[in-house]
Structure formats: C-alpha cells, structure tokens
Tab-separated table of C-alpha atoms in Angstrom:
chain	number	residue	atom	x	y	z
A	1	GLY	CA	-105.741	-40.598	12.209
A	2	LEU	CA	-109.365	-41.621	12.566
A	3	LEU	CA	-111.107	-42.581	15.804
A	4	GLU	CA	-114.565	-44.150	15.942
A	5	VAL	CA	-116.394	-43.421	19.193
A	6	GLN	CA	-119.461	-45.599	19.732
A	7	PHE	CA	-122.148	-44.349	22.098
A	8	PRO	CA	-123.474	-47.300	24.134
A	9	PHE	CA	-126.987	-48.482	23.358
A	10	SER	CA	-129.172	-51.079	25.046
A	11	ASP	CA	-129.800	-53.086	21.858
A	12	PRO	CA	-126.566	-53.049	19.823
A	13	THR	CA	-127.758	-55.225	16.954
A	14	ALA	CA	-124.476	-55.350	15.003
A	15	ASP	CA	-122.201	-55.872	17.993
A	16	GLY	CA	-120.735	-59.094	19.297
A	17	VAL	CA	-120.142	-60.167	22.868
A	18	TYR	CA	-117.271	-57.812	23.715
A	19	ILE	CA	-118.895	-54.600	22.547
A	20	GLN	CA	-122.213	-55.727	24.015
A	21	ARG	CA	-120.506	-56.150	27.377
A	22	ALA	CA	-118.808	-52.767	27.120
A	23	CYS	CA	-122.144	-51.132	26.271
A	24	ALA	CA	-123.881	-52.890	29.165
A	25	ASP	CA	-121.123	-51.897	31.604
A	26	ALA	CA	-121.264	-48.275	30.478
A	27	LEU	CA	-125.047	-48.083	30.732
A	28	THR	CA	-125.038	-49.748	34.158
A	29	ALA	CA	-122.483	-47.159	35.295
A	30	GLY	CA	-124.885	-44.402	34.225
A	31	PHE	CA	-123.605	-43.433	30.773
A	32	THR	CA	-125.658	-40.779	28.987
A	33	VAL	CA	-125.460	-39.269	25.513
A	34	ASP	CA	-124.305	-36.058	27.221
A	35	ASP	CA	-121.333	-38.020	28.573
A	36	GLY	CA	-120.538	-39.215	25.068
A	37	PHE	CA	-120.472	-35.719	23.663
A	38	ARG	CA	-118.331	-34.476	26.542
A	39	LEU	CA	-115.804	-37.224	25.773
A	40	VAL	CA	-115.784	-36.310	22.090
A	41	GLU	CA	-115.252	-32.632	22.883
A	42	ARG	CA	-112.262	-33.523	25.064
A	43	LEU	CA	-110.803	-35.716	22.340
A	44	VAL	CA	-111.040	-33.137	19.564
A	45	GLN	CA	-109.461	-30.468	21.756
A	46	ARG	CA	-106.242	-32.453	22.138
A	47	ALA	CA	-103.190	-31.196	20.293
A	48	ASP	CA	-102.855	-34.605	18.637
A	49	ALA	CA	-106.588	-34.936	18.017
A	50	PRO	CA	-107.696	-37.533	15.460
A	51	GLN	CA	-110.687	-37.105	13.190
A	52	VAL	CA	-113.555	-38.372	15.334
A	53	PHE	CA	-116.448	-40.324	13.854
A	54	VAL	CA	-119.385	-40.944	16.191
A	55	MET	CA	-121.154	-44.265	15.776
A	56	VAL	CA	-124.702	-44.598	17.138
A	57	TYR	CA	-127.735	-46.733	16.487
A	58	ALA	CA	-130.705	-45.029	14.886
A	59	ASN	CA	-132.737	-44.466	18.041
A	60	LEU	CA	-130.080	-42.223	19.600
A	61	ALA	CA	-130.156	-39.957	16.541
A	62	PHE	CA	-133.874	-40.195	15.794
A	63	ARG	CA	-135.246	-39.604	19.292
A	64	PRO	CA	-133.867	-36.061	19.759
A	65	GLY	CA	-134.463	-35.375	16.055
A	66	ILE	CA	-132.020	-35.944	13.220
A	67	GLU	CA	-131.241	-32.267	12.736
A	68	PRO	CA	-130.646	-31.455	16.450
A	69	PHE	CA	-128.511	-34.580	16.858
A	70	MET	CA	-126.384	-33.768	13.822
A	71	ALA	CA	-126.060	-30.129	14.869
A	72	ARG	CA	-124.793	-31.336	18.234
A	73	CYS	CA	-122.242	-33.545	16.489
A	74	GLN	CA	-121.077	-30.564	14.470
A	75	GLY	CA	-120.794	-28.409	17.584
A	76	ALA	CA	-118.725	-31.079	19.316
A	77	GLY	CA	-116.181	-31.089	16.501
A	78	VAL	CA	-117.160	-34.442	15.036
A	79	ARG	CA	-115.865	-35.231	11.535
A	80	GLY	CA	-118.674	-37.606	10.686
A	81	VAL	CA	-121.268	-40.084	11.908
A	82	ILE	CA	-121.941	-43.771	11.353
A	83	VAL	CA	-125.515	-45.014	11.843
A	84	PRO	CA	-125.554	-48.593	10.539
A	85	ASP	CA	-129.327	-49.074	10.819
A	86	LEU	CA	-130.189	-45.962	8.760
A	87	PRO	CA	-129.199	-46.889	5.182
A	88	PRO	CA	-129.172	-44.088	2.587
A	89	ASP	CA	-132.546	-44.995	1.056
A	90	TYR	CA	-134.299	-45.139	4.474
A	91	ASP	CA	-132.289	-42.576	6.380
A	92	GLU	CA	-134.876	-40.150	7.848
A	93	GLY	CA	-132.974	-37.246	6.286
A	94	LEU	CA	-129.651	-38.154	7.909
A	95	TYR	CA	-127.503	-37.856	4.786
A	96	ALA	CA	-129.010	-34.579	3.562
A	97	THR	CA	-128.608	-33.066	7.021
A	98	GLY	CA	-124.995	-34.181	7.120
A	99	ARG	CA	-124.300	-32.504	3.788
A	100	ASP	CA	-125.982	-29.293	4.976
A	101	LEU	CA	-123.814	-29.218	8.104
A	102	GLY	CA	-120.561	-30.296	6.471
A	103	LEU	CA	-120.517	-33.657	8.274
A	104	GLU	CA	-119.638	-36.951	6.645
A	105	VAL	CA	-122.309	-39.617	7.023
A	106	VAL	CA	-120.707	-43.006	6.433
A	107	PRO	CA	-122.836	-45.774	4.916
A	108	VAL	CA	-122.240	-49.339	6.101
A	109	VAL	CA	-122.231	-52.006	3.398
A	110	PRO	CA	-121.292	-55.694	3.824
A	111	VAL	CA	-118.754	-57.127	1.411
A	112	THR	CA	-121.384	-59.697	0.464
A	113	ALA	CA	-123.514	-56.976	-1.176
A	114	GLN	CA	-123.908	-56.875	-4.928
A	115	VAL	CA	-121.790	-54.301	-6.751
A	116	GLU	CA	-125.014	-52.683	-7.994
A	117	ARG	CA	-126.055	-52.120	-4.375
A	118	LEU	CA	-122.669	-50.608	-3.549
A	119	ARG	CA	-122.980	-48.171	-6.446
A	120	THR	CA	-126.563	-47.273	-5.458
A	121	VAL	CA	-125.546	-46.603	-1.846
A	122	LEU	CA	-122.677	-44.349	-2.871
A	123	GLU	CA	-124.765	-42.463	-5.411
A	124	THR	CA	-127.627	-41.987	-2.934
A	125	SER	CA	-125.493	-41.057	0.055
A	126	ARG	CA	-122.955	-38.947	-1.882
A	127	SER	CA	-120.542	-39.904	0.898
A	128	ARG	CA	-116.787	-39.733	0.470
A	129	PHE	CA	-116.413	-42.570	2.988
A	130	LEU	CA	-117.598	-46.169	3.068
A	131	TYR	CA	-117.634	-48.575	6.006
A	132	THR	CA	-117.331	-52.122	4.734
A	133	ALA	CA	-118.457	-54.900	7.064
A	134	LEU	CA	-116.148	-57.792	6.249
A	135	ARG	CA	-118.746	-60.447	6.985
A	136	LYS	CA	-122.404	-60.937	7.874
A	137	GLY	CA	-123.530	-61.088	11.482
A	138	VAL	CA	-122.013	-59.279	14.434
A	139	THR	CA	-118.582	-57.991	15.364
A	140	GLY	CA	-115.999	-59.844	17.408
A	141	GLY	CA	-115.397	-63.205	15.753
A	142	TYR	CA	-112.318	-63.770	13.615
A	143	THR	CA	-112.790	-62.831	9.962
A	144	HIS	CA	-110.958	-64.523	7.115
A	145	ILE	CA	-110.177	-62.092	4.302
A	146	SER	CA	-111.768	-64.009	1.452
A	147	GLU	CA	-111.350	-63.570	-2.294
A	148	GLU	CA	-114.922	-62.260	-2.358
A	149	SER	CA	-113.959	-59.569	0.159
A	150	VAL	CA	-110.884	-58.623	-1.868
A	151	ARG	CA	-112.936	-58.234	-5.059
A	152	PHE	CA	-115.516	-56.078	-3.270
A	153	LEU	CA	-112.874	-53.833	-1.710
A	154	GLN	CA	-111.112	-53.459	-5.054
A	155	GLU	CA	-114.412	-52.366	-6.601
A	156	ALA	CA	-114.985	-49.844	-3.816
A	157	LYS	CA	-111.485	-48.463	-4.252
A	158	SER	CA	-112.040	-48.069	-7.995
A	159	LEU	CA	-115.047	-45.840	-7.246
A	160	GLY	CA	-112.819	-43.336	-5.471
A	161	VAL	CA	-114.380	-43.620	-2.027
A	162	SER	CA	-112.301	-43.612	1.177
A	163	THR	CA	-112.900	-47.125	2.460
A	164	MET	CA	-112.944	-48.342	6.048
A	165	ALA	CA	-113.025	-52.072	6.802
A	166	GLY	CA	-114.021	-53.743	10.042
A	167	PHE	CA	-115.769	-56.667	11.762
A	168	GLY	CA	-113.484	-59.327	13.179
A	169	ILE	CA	-110.060	-57.731	12.769
A	170	SER	CA	-107.691	-58.737	15.553
A	171	GLU	CA	-104.383	-59.857	14.030
A	172	ARG	CA	-101.493	-58.234	12.184
A	173	ALA	CA	-101.856	-60.604	9.234
A	174	GLN	CA	-105.412	-59.389	8.617
A	175	VAL	CA	-104.295	-55.762	8.680
A	176	GLU	CA	-101.461	-56.503	6.255
A	177	ALA	CA	-103.879	-58.252	3.890
A	178	LEU	CA	-106.256	-55.291	3.975
A	179	ALA	CA	-103.667	-52.505	3.795
A	180	PRO	CA	-103.422	-52.352	-0.039
A	181	LEU	CA	-107.211	-52.421	-0.365
A	182	VAL	CA	-108.543	-49.895	2.160
A	183	ASP	CA	-107.712	-46.543	3.696
A	184	THR	CA	-108.619	-47.448	7.277
A	185	VAL	CA	-108.767	-50.737	9.189
A	186	ILE	CA	-111.226	-50.648	12.103
A	187	VAL	CA	-110.411	-52.559	15.285
A	188	GLY	CA	-113.014	-52.528	18.049
A	189	SER	CA	-113.738	-55.826	19.760
A	190	ALA	CA	-110.049	-56.766	19.986
A	191	PHE	CA	-109.349	-53.468	21.750
A	192	ILE	CA	-112.106	-54.075	24.296
A	193	ARG	CA	-111.006	-57.670	24.778
A	194	ALA	CA	-107.492	-56.461	25.618
A	195	LEU	CA	-108.937	-54.143	28.266
A	196	LEU	CA	-111.069	-56.898	29.755
A	197	GLU	CA	-108.163	-59.350	29.825
A	198	ALA	CA	-105.947	-56.943	31.771
A	199	PRO	CA	-104.658	-58.181	35.175
A	200	GLU	CA	-107.391	-58.689	37.764
A	201	ASP	CA	-106.125	-55.827	39.930
A	202	ALA	CA	-106.368	-53.389	36.998
A	203	ASP	CA	-109.451	-51.333	36.213
A	204	PRO	CA	-110.102	-52.099	32.508
A	205	TYR	CA	-111.857	-48.795	31.908
A	206	ARG	CA	-109.543	-46.492	33.872
A	207	THR	CA	-107.881	-44.965	30.813
A	208	VAL	CA	-111.282	-44.322	29.248
A	209	ARG	CA	-112.438	-42.306	32.255
A	210	ASP	CA	-109.114	-40.510	32.730
C-alpha cells in the first residue's frame, strides 16, 4: 500500500479546513520536521510497512536545501516526495535530485489542466507517478467525479503513469467511480474529520502519537 505523510506547515495553501486545523494543532503542540522524519522512520520499519510518500510545501524542502532535504528523505526510507508548489518547470532542482537519489518526485496536476500541460509535466518530471487534484481550490469539500475528470484520468492512464487521485474524496461511491481510472485514491480530510468527530472523551490524535 501507499501512505502519504504530510509534514505540518503554517501556510498550507492547498489544504482545506480539516487539514489546516490538524496542521495548526500539530504546530501548537511543538511539531518539528525532526518529529516528522522520526515518524516516517518508525513507519517504514514496521513489518507491514507501506510505501511512504512525504508531502511538504516548498519552504520545508527549500530552507535546508533541496539536496540535504531529499537525502534525509532517502535515509528515512521514503519512497517519494510530493511538493505541490514546486512544479517540474520551476522546481529548484527537486526532480533531478530525486532521480539521482532514486526517489520518486510526484507532480501535482489538476484535472482541469490541458492535456498538453499534462504531457509537458510528465516529460519534464520523468516521474512514474502523478497526483491528480480532482478539482480547483483546496482539499476537504465534496468532489463530484465529472466527465471532464474521467476524460483527464483516462488520458493520464493511457500515458502509462501510476496515477493518484485526491481532493474531496470521502464516500465509497467516489472510490468506486475512480477505481477503474486510477491506481491510488487519496483520502486525507475525511480521515482527519473522523478523528475530530470521535467521542468527546477520546483523544483524536492518540493513535498518531502511539
């Protein structure tokens, strides 16, 4: 399986209310990037370990330096990274560094993009993975799987890339509609919402810390 681990950031520009709250709670509790890497290392050491993809915003990768950050990801056992605000043609060397280190760098493309843009991104990034954002805006709100989305995902599949799809997935019917079109369905906000809507006497983040 695949597991996306997002490192909290103070200005999560693509995230809706639930992930924003989770990021704010984590930062208020003292989260650091070191904590994030320690969590990843624990995850990849499990006998049933998934392939872990670390998602960060550009500042967390750029500030320590792209190469040191990516080397740290490699050392932690990360399969790949997702940096949505560093597209392949303005990536500060992210994609080349990933190739040098054997890490997948996953471009993020909205399903509203032109097919020409999709082809350019894949040719430039040389990535074997693609993260498709199923609508414009931020995560969290319900997303209808439109005919436009289906056509885009079919085009991506025809190009031989392993496609992930996310943004607003919270119901079984959405997953069933996407299943023939993508390799991975990403669920984030719905997971956090379930934690936050746990009984009042429960600690919503207990399992994350344990």
